Amino acid sequence: MIHDILFKERGLIYRVLSLALYTPLDQEAQEELRLAVGQLSSITSLQNLKDAVNGFRNSWLEAWNMPREKLLEEYTRLFTNDYPELKCPPYETFWVTGERVIYGPTIKDLEEIYKTAGLEPQPGVKLPIEHVALQLELMHYLVSSSLTQEQFLCLQEKMFQNHIQLWGKPYAECLERTARLNCYKATALLLRDFINLEETLFKNHSFCEEA
């Protein structure tokens, strides 16, 4: 059974997490994140996330008062270039195989989910589709679309269990340890707590069994 408010709020959480993990150089994403952060105070169905949501909102409000160069420097260190190597690569393949490469064994399934959803990677987006930000953005789309199109119900479950669940918590724990700025630590904590809730949701109710 679909609970509209729950699904809308799940979609919102996926969206803010995705936007928070995009480069601060993307002004459009940053502006959308500001708007989405303002909507977090209206969440009612995810009470177990209250502390994590508040921490996320407050830390990003704090971050936007910093010089943008400081935020960009931290993003670069965490996501693109840290000597001698990235401590927490933002790619699914690393968390599945331990190898510092992309397009590993789960990529074909991810591509099939995109295809089934009728989507193609947006032109101009240089990130591989297995990047954590793009996966969270895809999940936001699948959850939001499932409110009006039943075929997306099973698809969001597959996306979570076959992909996000594989890297979500270990990546979040690594990001929390590695991040120096509160906004990224808070993003990690929200991701970890949200993954726990999503695991419970899909454990207690399979939409694919109904298909």
mmCIF file of N, CA and C in Angstrom, residues 13-115:
data_model
loop_
_atom_site.group_PDB
_atom_site.id
_atom_site.type_symbol
_atom_site.label_atom_id
_atom_site.label_comp_id
_atom_site.label_asym_id
_atom_site.label_seq_id
_atom_site.Cartn_x
_atom_site.Cartn_y
_atom_site.Cartn_z
ATOM 1 N N ILE A 13 14.120 13.225 0.638
ATOM 2 C CA ILE A 13 15.387 12.869 1.263
ATOM 3 C C ILE A 13 16.396 12.402 0.224
ATOM 4 N N TYR A 14 15.958 11.575 -0.706
ATOM 5 C CA TYR A 14 16.868 11.150 -1.769
ATOM 6 C C TYR A 14 17.372 12.350 -2.563
ATOM 7 N N ARG A 15 16.497 13.316 -2.783
ATOM 8 C CA ARG A 15 16.887 14.482 -3.577
ATOM 9 C C ARG A 15 17.911 15.345 -2.849
ATOM 10 N N VAL A 16 17.699 15.616 -1.570
ATOM 11 C CA VAL A 16 18.665 16.472 -0.870
ATOM 12 C C VAL A 16 20.013 15.773 -0.727
ATOM 13 N N LEU A 17 19.990 14.462 -0.521
ATOM 14 C CA LEU A 17 21.251 13.730 -0.432
ATOM 15 C C LEU A 17 22.001 13.786 -1.753
ATOM 16 N N SER A 18 21.272 13.613 -2.841
ATOM 17 C CA SER A 18 21.893 13.679 -4.159
ATOM 18 C C SER A 18 22.517 15.046 -4.406
ATOM 19 N N LEU A 19 21.756 16.082 -4.164
ATOM 20 C CA LEU A 19 22.237 17.440 -4.414
ATOM 21 C C LEU A 19 23.426 17.794 -3.532
ATOM 22 N N ALA A 20 23.430 17.298 -2.307
ATOM 23 C CA ALA A 20 24.531 17.586 -1.391
ATOM 24 C C ALA A 20 25.832 16.946 -1.851
ATOM 25 N N LEU A 21 25.730 15.893 -2.670
ATOM 26 C CA LEU A 21 26.915 15.171 -3.120
ATOM 27 C C LEU A 21 27.347 15.567 -4.525
ATOM 28 N N TYR A 22 26.692 16.601 -5.081
ATOM 29 C CA TYR A 22 27.147 17.204 -6.334
ATOM 30 C C TYR A 22 28.203 18.266 -6.039
ATOM 31 N N THR A 23 28.963 18.613 -7.056
ATOM 32 C CA THR A 23 29.972 19.655 -6.888
ATOM 33 C C THR A 23 29.350 20.995 -6.532
ATOM 34 N N PRO A 24 29.948 21.735 -5.602
ATOM 35 C CA PRO A 24 29.470 23.083 -5.275
ATOM 36 C C PRO A 24 29.591 24.054 -6.444
ATOM 37 N N LEU A 25 30.337 23.677 -7.484
ATOM 38 C CA LEU A 25 30.437 24.533 -8.663
ATOM 39 C C LEU A 25 29.143 24.555 -9.464
ATOM 40 N N ASP A 26 28.280 23.572 -9.245
ATOM 41 C CA ASP A 26 26.995 23.511 -9.934
ATOM 42 C C ASP A 26 26.009 24.433 -9.223
ATOM 43 N N GLN A 27 25.912 25.650 -9.703
ATOM 44 C CA GLN A 27 25.074 26.644 -9.046
ATOM 45 C C GLN A 27 23.599 26.252 -9.049
ATOM 46 N N GLU A 28 23.160 25.645 -10.135
ATOM 47 C CA GLU A 28 21.762 25.223 -10.209
ATOM 48 C C GLU A 28 21.444 24.188 -9.132
ATOM 49 N N ALA A 29 22.360 23.232 -8.957
ATOM 50 C CA ALA A 29 22.160 22.214 -7.929
ATOM 51 C C ALA A 29 22.178 22.829 -6.537
ATOM 52 N N GLN A 30 23.064 23.790 -6.321
ATOM 53 C CA GLN A 30 23.136 24.439 -5.017
ATOM 54 C C GLN A 30 21.861 25.220 -4.698
ATOM 55 N N GLU A 31 21.324 25.889 -5.691
ATOM 56 C CA GLU A 31 20.082 26.633 -5.479
ATOM 57 C C GLU A 31 18.917 25.685 -5.214
ATOM 58 N N GLU A 32 18.888 24.581 -5.932
ATOM 59 C CA GLU A 32 17.835 23.594 -5.700
ATOM 60 C C GLU A 32 17.979 22.977 -4.317
ATOM 61 N N LEU A 33 19.216 22.761 -3.887
ATOM 62 C CA LEU A 33 19.441 22.226 -2.546
ATOM 63 C C LEU A 33 18.945 23.197 -1.477
ATOM 64 N N ARG A 34 19.191 24.487 -1.671
ATOM 65 C CA ARG A 34 18.692 25.486 -0.728
ATOM 66 C C ARG A 34 17.170 25.419 -0.597
ATOM 67 N N LEU A 35 16.494 25.291 -1.740
ATOM 68 C CA LEU A 35 15.034 25.207 -1.721
ATOM 69 C C LEU A 35 14.569 23.923 -1.046
ATOM 70 N N ALA A 36 15.232 22.817 -1.362
ATOM 71 C CA ALA A 36 14.843 21.527 -0.794
ATOM 72 C C ALA A 36 15.102 21.484 0.706
ATOM 73 N N VAL A 37 16.193 22.077 1.149
ATOM 74 C CA VAL A 37 16.487 22.128 2.581
ATOM 75 C C VAL A 37 15.370 22.849 3.333
ATOM 76 N N GLY A 38 14.819 23.882 2.695
ATOM 77 C CA GLY A 38 13.707 24.606 3.316
ATOM 78 C C GLY A 38 12.461 23.764 3.485
ATOM 79 N N GLN A 39 12.328 22.699 2.687
ATOM 80 C CA GLN A 39 11.163 21.824 2.775
ATOM 81 C C GLN A 39 11.316 20.747 3.844
ATOM 82 N N LEU A 40 12.517 20.552 4.355
ATOM 83 C CA LEU A 40 12.753 19.477 5.309
ATOM 84 C C LEU A 40 11.987 19.664 6.612
ATOM 85 N N SER A 41 11.710 20.902 6.976
ATOM 86 C CA SER A 41 11.007 21.154 8.241
ATOM 87 C C SER A 41 9.568 20.663 8.220
ATOM 88 N N SER A 42 9.050 20.364 7.018
ATOM 89 C CA SER A 42 7.658 19.927 6.901
ATOM 90 C C SER A 42 7.507 18.411 6.955
ATOM 91 N N ILE A 43 8.610 17.673 7.113
ATOM 92 C CA ILE A 43 8.552 16.212 7.155
ATOM 93 C C ILE A 43 7.798 15.741 8.388
ATOM 94 N N THR A 44 6.856 14.823 8.169
ATOM 95 C CA THR A 44 6.040 14.310 9.280
ATOM 96 C C THR A 44 6.075 12.788 9.415
ATOM 97 N N SER A 45 6.373 12.078 8.348
ATOM 98 C CA SER A 45 6.264 10.613 8.375
ATOM 99 C C SER A 45 7.583 9.896 8.640
ATOM 100 N N LEU A 46 8.666 10.631 8.750
ATOM 101 C CA LEU A 46 9.983 10.032 8.964
ATOM 102 C C LEU A 46 10.577 10.547 10.277
ATOM 103 N N GLN A 47 9.836 10.347 11.347
ATOM 104 C CA GLN A 47 10.235 10.905 12.637
ATOM 105 C C GLN A 47 11.561 10.343 13.145
ATOM 106 N N ASN A 48 11.893 9.111 12.757
ATOM 107 C CA ASN A 48 13.167 8.537 13.188
ATOM 108 C C ASN A 48 14.365 9.254 12.576
ATOM 109 N N LEU A 49 14.092 10.070 11.568
ATOM 110 C CA LEU A 49 15.164 10.831 10.921
ATOM 111 C C LEU A 49 15.269 12.258 11.448
ATOM 112 N N LYS A 50 14.458 12.589 12.430
ATOM 113 C CA LYS A 50 14.356 13.993 12.863
ATOM 114 C C LYS A 50 15.704 14.596 13.215
ATOM 115 N N ASP A 51 16.488 13.905 14.043
ATOM 116 C CA ASP A 51 17.791 14.455 14.454
ATOM 117 C C ASP A 51 18.739 14.580 13.264
ATOM 118 N N ALA A 52 18.764 13.555 12.421
ATOM 119 C CA ALA A 52 19.659 13.582 11.259
ATOM 120 C C ALA A 52 19.248 14.673 10.279
ATOM 121 N N VAL A 53 17.935 14.847 10.081
ATOM 122 C CA VAL A 53 17.434 15.889 9.185
ATOM 123 C C VAL A 53 17.787 17.267 9.721
ATOM 124 N N ASN A 54 17.595 17.487 11.003
ATOM 125 C CA ASN A 54 17.923 18.785 11.604
ATOM 126 C C ASN A 54 19.415 19.072 11.498
ATOM 127 N N GLY A 55 20.222 18.062 11.739
ATOM 128 C CA GLY A 55 21.666 18.240 11.627
ATOM 129 C C GLY A 55 22.077 18.564 10.204
ATOM 130 N N PHE A 56 21.460 17.897 9.247
ATOM 131 C CA PHE A 56 21.744 18.156 7.836
ATOM 132 C C PHE A 56 21.369 19.588 7.473
ATOM 133 N N ARG A 57 20.155 19.992 7.822
ATOM 134 C CA ARG A 57 19.682 21.338 7.477
ATOM 135 C C ARG A 57 20.574 22.408 8.102
ATOM 136 N N ASN A 58 20.861 22.282 9.375
ATOM 137 C CA ASN A 58 21.648 23.309 10.069
ATOM 138 C C ASN A 58 23.082 23.373 9.549
ATOM 139 N N SER A 59 23.646 22.220 9.231
ATOM 140 C CA SER A 59 25.043 22.213 8.777
ATOM 141 C C SER A 59 25.180 22.815 7.379
ATOM 142 N N TRP A 60 24.172 22.613 6.528
ATOM 143 C CA TRP A 60 24.254 23.221 5.195
ATOM 144 C C TRP A 60 23.975 24.713 5.246
ATOM 145 N N LEU A 61 23.105 25.143 6.128
ATOM 146 C CA LEU A 61 22.911 26.582 6.308
ATOM 147 C C LEU A 61 24.206 27.234 6.774
ATOM 148 N N GLU A 62 24.927 26.531 7.609
ATOM 149 C CA GLU A 62 26.233 26.999 8.079
ATOM 150 C C GLU A 62 27.239 27.030 6.939
ATOM 151 N N ALA A 63 27.221 25.986 6.104
ATOM 152 C CA ALA A 63 28.187 25.876 5.003
ATOM 153 C C ALA A 63 28.016 27.006 4.004
ATOM 154 N N TRP A 64 26.784 27.418 3.761
ATOM 155 C CA TRP A 64 26.543 28.470 2.775
ATOM 156 C C TRP A 64 26.994 29.842 3.256
ATOM 157 N N ASN A 65 27.356 29.937 4.511
ATOM 158 C CA ASN A 65 27.930 31.181 5.023
ATOM 159 C C ASN A 65 29.453 31.186 4.918
ATOM 160 N N MET A 66 30.015 30.057 4.512
ATOM 161 C CA MET A 66 31.465 29.967 4.318
ATOM 162 C C MET A 66 31.830 30.496 2.924
ATOM 163 N N PRO A 67 33.080 30.853 2.717
ATOM 164 C CA PRO A 67 33.536 31.130 1.351
ATOM 165 C C PRO A 67 33.341 29.886 0.495
ATOM 166 N N ARG A 68 32.852 30.055 -0.720
ATOM 167 C CA ARG A 68 32.577 28.899 -1.563
ATOM 168 C C ARG A 68 33.845 28.087 -1.826
ATOM 169 N N GLU A 69 34.998 28.753 -1.809
ATOM 170 C CA GLU A 69 36.253 28.052 -2.060
ATOM 171 C C GLU A 69 36.514 26.981 -1.002
ATOM 172 N N LYS A 70 36.099 27.234 0.226
ATOM 173 C CA LYS A 70 36.320 26.263 1.294
ATOM 174 C C LYS A 70 35.476 25.018 1.066
ATOM 175 N N LEU A 71 34.228 25.216 0.643
ATOM 176 C CA LEU A 71 33.335 24.102 0.349
ATOM 177 C C LEU A 71 33.858 23.316 -0.857
ATOM 178 N N LEU A 72 34.328 24.031 -1.868
ATOM 179 C CA LEU A 72 34.848 23.380 -3.064
ATOM 180 C C LEU A 72 36.122 22.592 -2.744
ATOM 181 N N GLU A 73 36.974 23.144 -1.914
ATOM 182 C CA GLU A 73 38.204 22.447 -1.531
ATOM 183 C C GLU A 73 37.884 21.127 -0.836
ATOM 184 N N GLU A 74 36.896 21.156 0.043
ATOM 185 C CA GLU A 74 36.511 19.926 0.745
ATOM 186 C C GLU A 74 35.877 18.923 -0.213
ATOM 187 N N TYR A 75 35.049 19.403 -1.119
ATOM 188 C CA TYR A 75 34.446 18.508 -2.107
ATOM 189 C C TYR A 75 35.528 17.841 -2.952
ATOM 190 N N THR A 76 36.499 18.623 -3.390
ATOM 191 C CA THR A 76 37.587 18.079 -4.202
ATOM 192 C C THR A 76 38.344 17.008 -3.432
ATOM 193 N N ARG A 77 38.640 17.273 -2.172
ATOM 194 C CA ARG A 77 39.376 16.302 -1.358
ATOM 195 C C ARG A 77 38.589 15.016 -1.159
ATOM 196 N N LEU A 78 37.271 15.139 -0.981
ATOM 197 C CA LEU A 78 36.446 13.969 -0.687
ATOM 198 C C LEU A 78 36.043 13.177 -1.924
ATOM 199 N N PHE A 79 35.860 13.870 -3.050
ATOM 200 C CA PHE A 79 35.215 13.228 -4.187
ATOM 201 C C PHE A 79 36.065 13.098 -5.443
ATOM 202 N N THR A 80 37.104 13.891 -5.557
ATOM 203 C CA THR A 80 37.838 13.845 -6.829
ATOM 204 C C THR A 80 39.343 13.638 -6.685
ATOM 205 N N ASN A 81 39.980 14.194 -5.668
ATOM 206 C CA ASN A 81 41.443 14.138 -5.637
ATOM 207 C C ASN A 81 41.965 14.351 -4.226
ATOM 208 N N ASP A 82 42.483 13.292 -3.619
ATOM 209 C CA ASP A 82 43.085 13.401 -2.292
ATOM 210 C C ASP A 82 44.362 12.567 -2.277
ATOM 211 N N TYR A 83 45.464 13.166 -1.897
ATOM 212 C CA TYR A 83 46.759 12.477 -1.922
ATOM 213 C C TYR A 83 46.864 11.484 -0.767
ATOM 214 N N PRO A 84 47.356 10.274 -0.984
ATOM 215 C CA PRO A 84 47.785 9.720 -2.280
ATOM 216 C C PRO A 84 46.625 9.116 -3.089
ATOM 217 N N GLU A 85 45.461 8.913 -2.461
ATOM 218 C CA GLU A 85 44.300 8.409 -3.184
ATOM 219 C C GLU A 85 43.046 8.727 -2.384
ATOM 220 N N LEU A 86 41.899 8.720 -3.057
ATOM 221 C CA LEU A 86 40.638 8.973 -2.370
ATOM 222 C C LEU A 86 40.407 7.912 -1.309
ATOM 223 N N LYS A 87 40.014 8.370 -0.124
ATOM 224 C CA LYS A 87 39.767 7.424 0.964
ATOM 225 C C LYS A 87 38.407 6.753 0.836
ATOM 226 N N CYS A 88 37.451 7.464 0.253
ATOM 227 C CA CYS A 88 36.085 6.937 0.120
ATOM 228 C C CYS A 88 35.584 7.187 -1.301
ATOM 229 N N PRO A 89 36.032 6.420 -2.267
ATOM 230 C CA PRO A 89 35.609 6.656 -3.655
ATOM 231 C C PRO A 89 34.087 6.650 -3.781
ATOM 232 N N PRO A 90 33.506 7.649 -4.452
ATOM 233 C CA PRO A 90 32.044 7.754 -4.542
ATOM 234 C C PRO A 90 31.464 6.927 -5.680
ATOM 235 N N TYR A 91 31.959 5.706 -5.837
ATOM 236 C CA TYR A 91 31.526 4.842 -6.932
ATOM 237 C C TYR A 91 31.155 3.464 -6.394
ATOM 238 N N GLU A 92 30.066 2.946 -6.903
ATOM 239 C CA GLU A 92 29.561 1.660 -6.418
ATOM 240 C C GLU A 92 30.575 0.531 -6.564
ATOM 241 N N THR A 93 31.283 0.501 -7.677
ATOM 242 C CA THR A 93 32.203 -0.607 -7.937
ATOM 243 C C THR A 93 33.198 -0.808 -6.800
ATOM 244 N N PHE A 94 33.712 0.282 -6.237
ATOM 245 C CA PHE A 94 34.683 0.163 -5.150
ATOM 246 C C PHE A 94 34.083 -0.568 -3.963
ATOM 247 N N TRP A 95 32.833 -0.250 -3.628
ATOM 248 C CA TRP A 95 32.206 -0.844 -2.448
ATOM 249 C C TRP A 95 31.735 -2.263 -2.702
ATOM 250 N N VAL A 96 31.612 -2.645 -3.965
ATOM 251 C CA VAL A 96 31.222 -4.011 -4.318
ATOM 252 C C VAL A 96 32.449 -4.909 -4.456
ATOM 253 N N THR A 97 33.517 -4.378 -5.055
ATOM 254 C CA THR A 97 34.682 -5.204 -5.377
ATOM 255 C C THR A 97 35.939 -4.845 -4.595
ATOM 256 N N GLY A 98 35.994 -3.617 -4.056
ATOM 257 C CA GLY A 98 37.211 -3.163 -3.404
ATOM 258 C C GLY A 98 38.240 -2.628 -4.376
ATOM 259 N N GLU A 99 37.935 -2.652 -5.664
ATOM 260 C CA GLU A 99 38.861 -2.187 -6.688
ATOM 261 C C GLU A 99 38.598 -0.731 -7.036
ATOM 262 N N ARG A 100 39.643 0.007 -7.256
ATOM 263 C CA ARG A 100 39.519 1.436 -7.569
ATOM 264 C C ARG A 100 39.337 1.639 -9.065
ATOM 265 N N VAL A 101 38.247 1.113 -9.565
ATOM 266 C CA VAL A 101 37.869 1.241 -10.971
ATOM 267 C C VAL A 101 36.380 1.551 -11.008
ATOM 268 N N ILE A 102 35.873 1.865 -12.180
ATOM 269 C CA ILE A 102 34.439 2.075 -12.345
ATOM 270 C C ILE A 102 33.904 1.088 -13.385
ATOM 271 N N TYR A 103 32.575 1.055 -13.477
ATOM 272 C CA TYR A 103 31.899 0.152 -14.409
ATOM 273 C C TYR A 103 32.222 -1.310 -14.118
ATOM 274 N N GLY A 104 31.968 -1.688 -12.873
ATOM 275 C CA GLY A 104 32.206 -3.051 -12.437
ATOM 276 C C GLY A 104 31.023 -3.968 -12.722
ATOM 277 N N PRO A 105 30.886 -5.054 -11.951
ATOM 278 C CA PRO A 105 29.917 -6.111 -12.264
ATOM 279 C C PRO A 105 28.457 -5.715 -12.142
ATOM 280 N N THR A 106 28.145 -4.629 -11.456
ATOM 281 C CA THR A 106 26.738 -4.241 -11.271
ATOM 282 C C THR A 106 26.266 -3.218 -12.297
ATOM 283 N N ILE A 107 27.156 -2.791 -13.182
ATOM 284 C CA ILE A 107 26.807 -1.678 -14.069
ATOM 285 C C ILE A 107 25.721 -2.052 -15.076
ATOM 286 N N LYS A 108 25.716 -3.295 -15.563
ATOM 287 C CA LYS A 108 24.711 -3.681 -16.550
ATOM 288 C C LYS A 108 23.308 -3.622 -15.964
ATOM 289 N N ASP A 109 23.171 -4.047 -14.718
ATOM 290 C CA ASP A 109 21.862 -3.977 -14.063
ATOM 291 C C ASP A 109 21.435 -2.526 -13.884
ATOM 292 N N LEU A 110 22.378 -1.656 -13.540
ATOM 293 C CA LEU A 110 22.071 -0.243 -13.372
ATOM 294 C C LEU A 110 21.635 0.374 -14.696
ATOM 295 N N GLU A 111 22.321 0.021 -15.760
ATOM 296 C CA GLU A 111 21.941 0.513 -17.089
ATOM 297 C C GLU A 111 20.543 0.018 -17.478
ATOM 298 N N GLU A 112 20.217 -1.198 -17.090
ATOM 299 C CA GLU A 112 18.898 -1.759 -17.399
ATOM 300 C C GLU A 112 17.800 -1.019 -16.638
ATOM 301 N N ILE A 113 18.085 -0.611 -15.422
ATOM 302 C CA ILE A 113 17.111 0.170 -14.645
ATOM 303 C C ILE A 113 16.857 1.510 -15.328
ATOM 304 N N TYR A 114 17.928 2.164 -15.770
ATOM 305 C CA TYR A 114 17.771 3.416 -16.526
ATOM 306 C C TYR A 114 16.888 3.194 -17.746
ATOM 307 N N LYS A 115 17.187 2.122 -18.489
ATOM 308 C CA LYS A 115 16.453 1.840 -19.719
ATOM 309 C C LYS A 115 14.986 1.563 -19.422
#
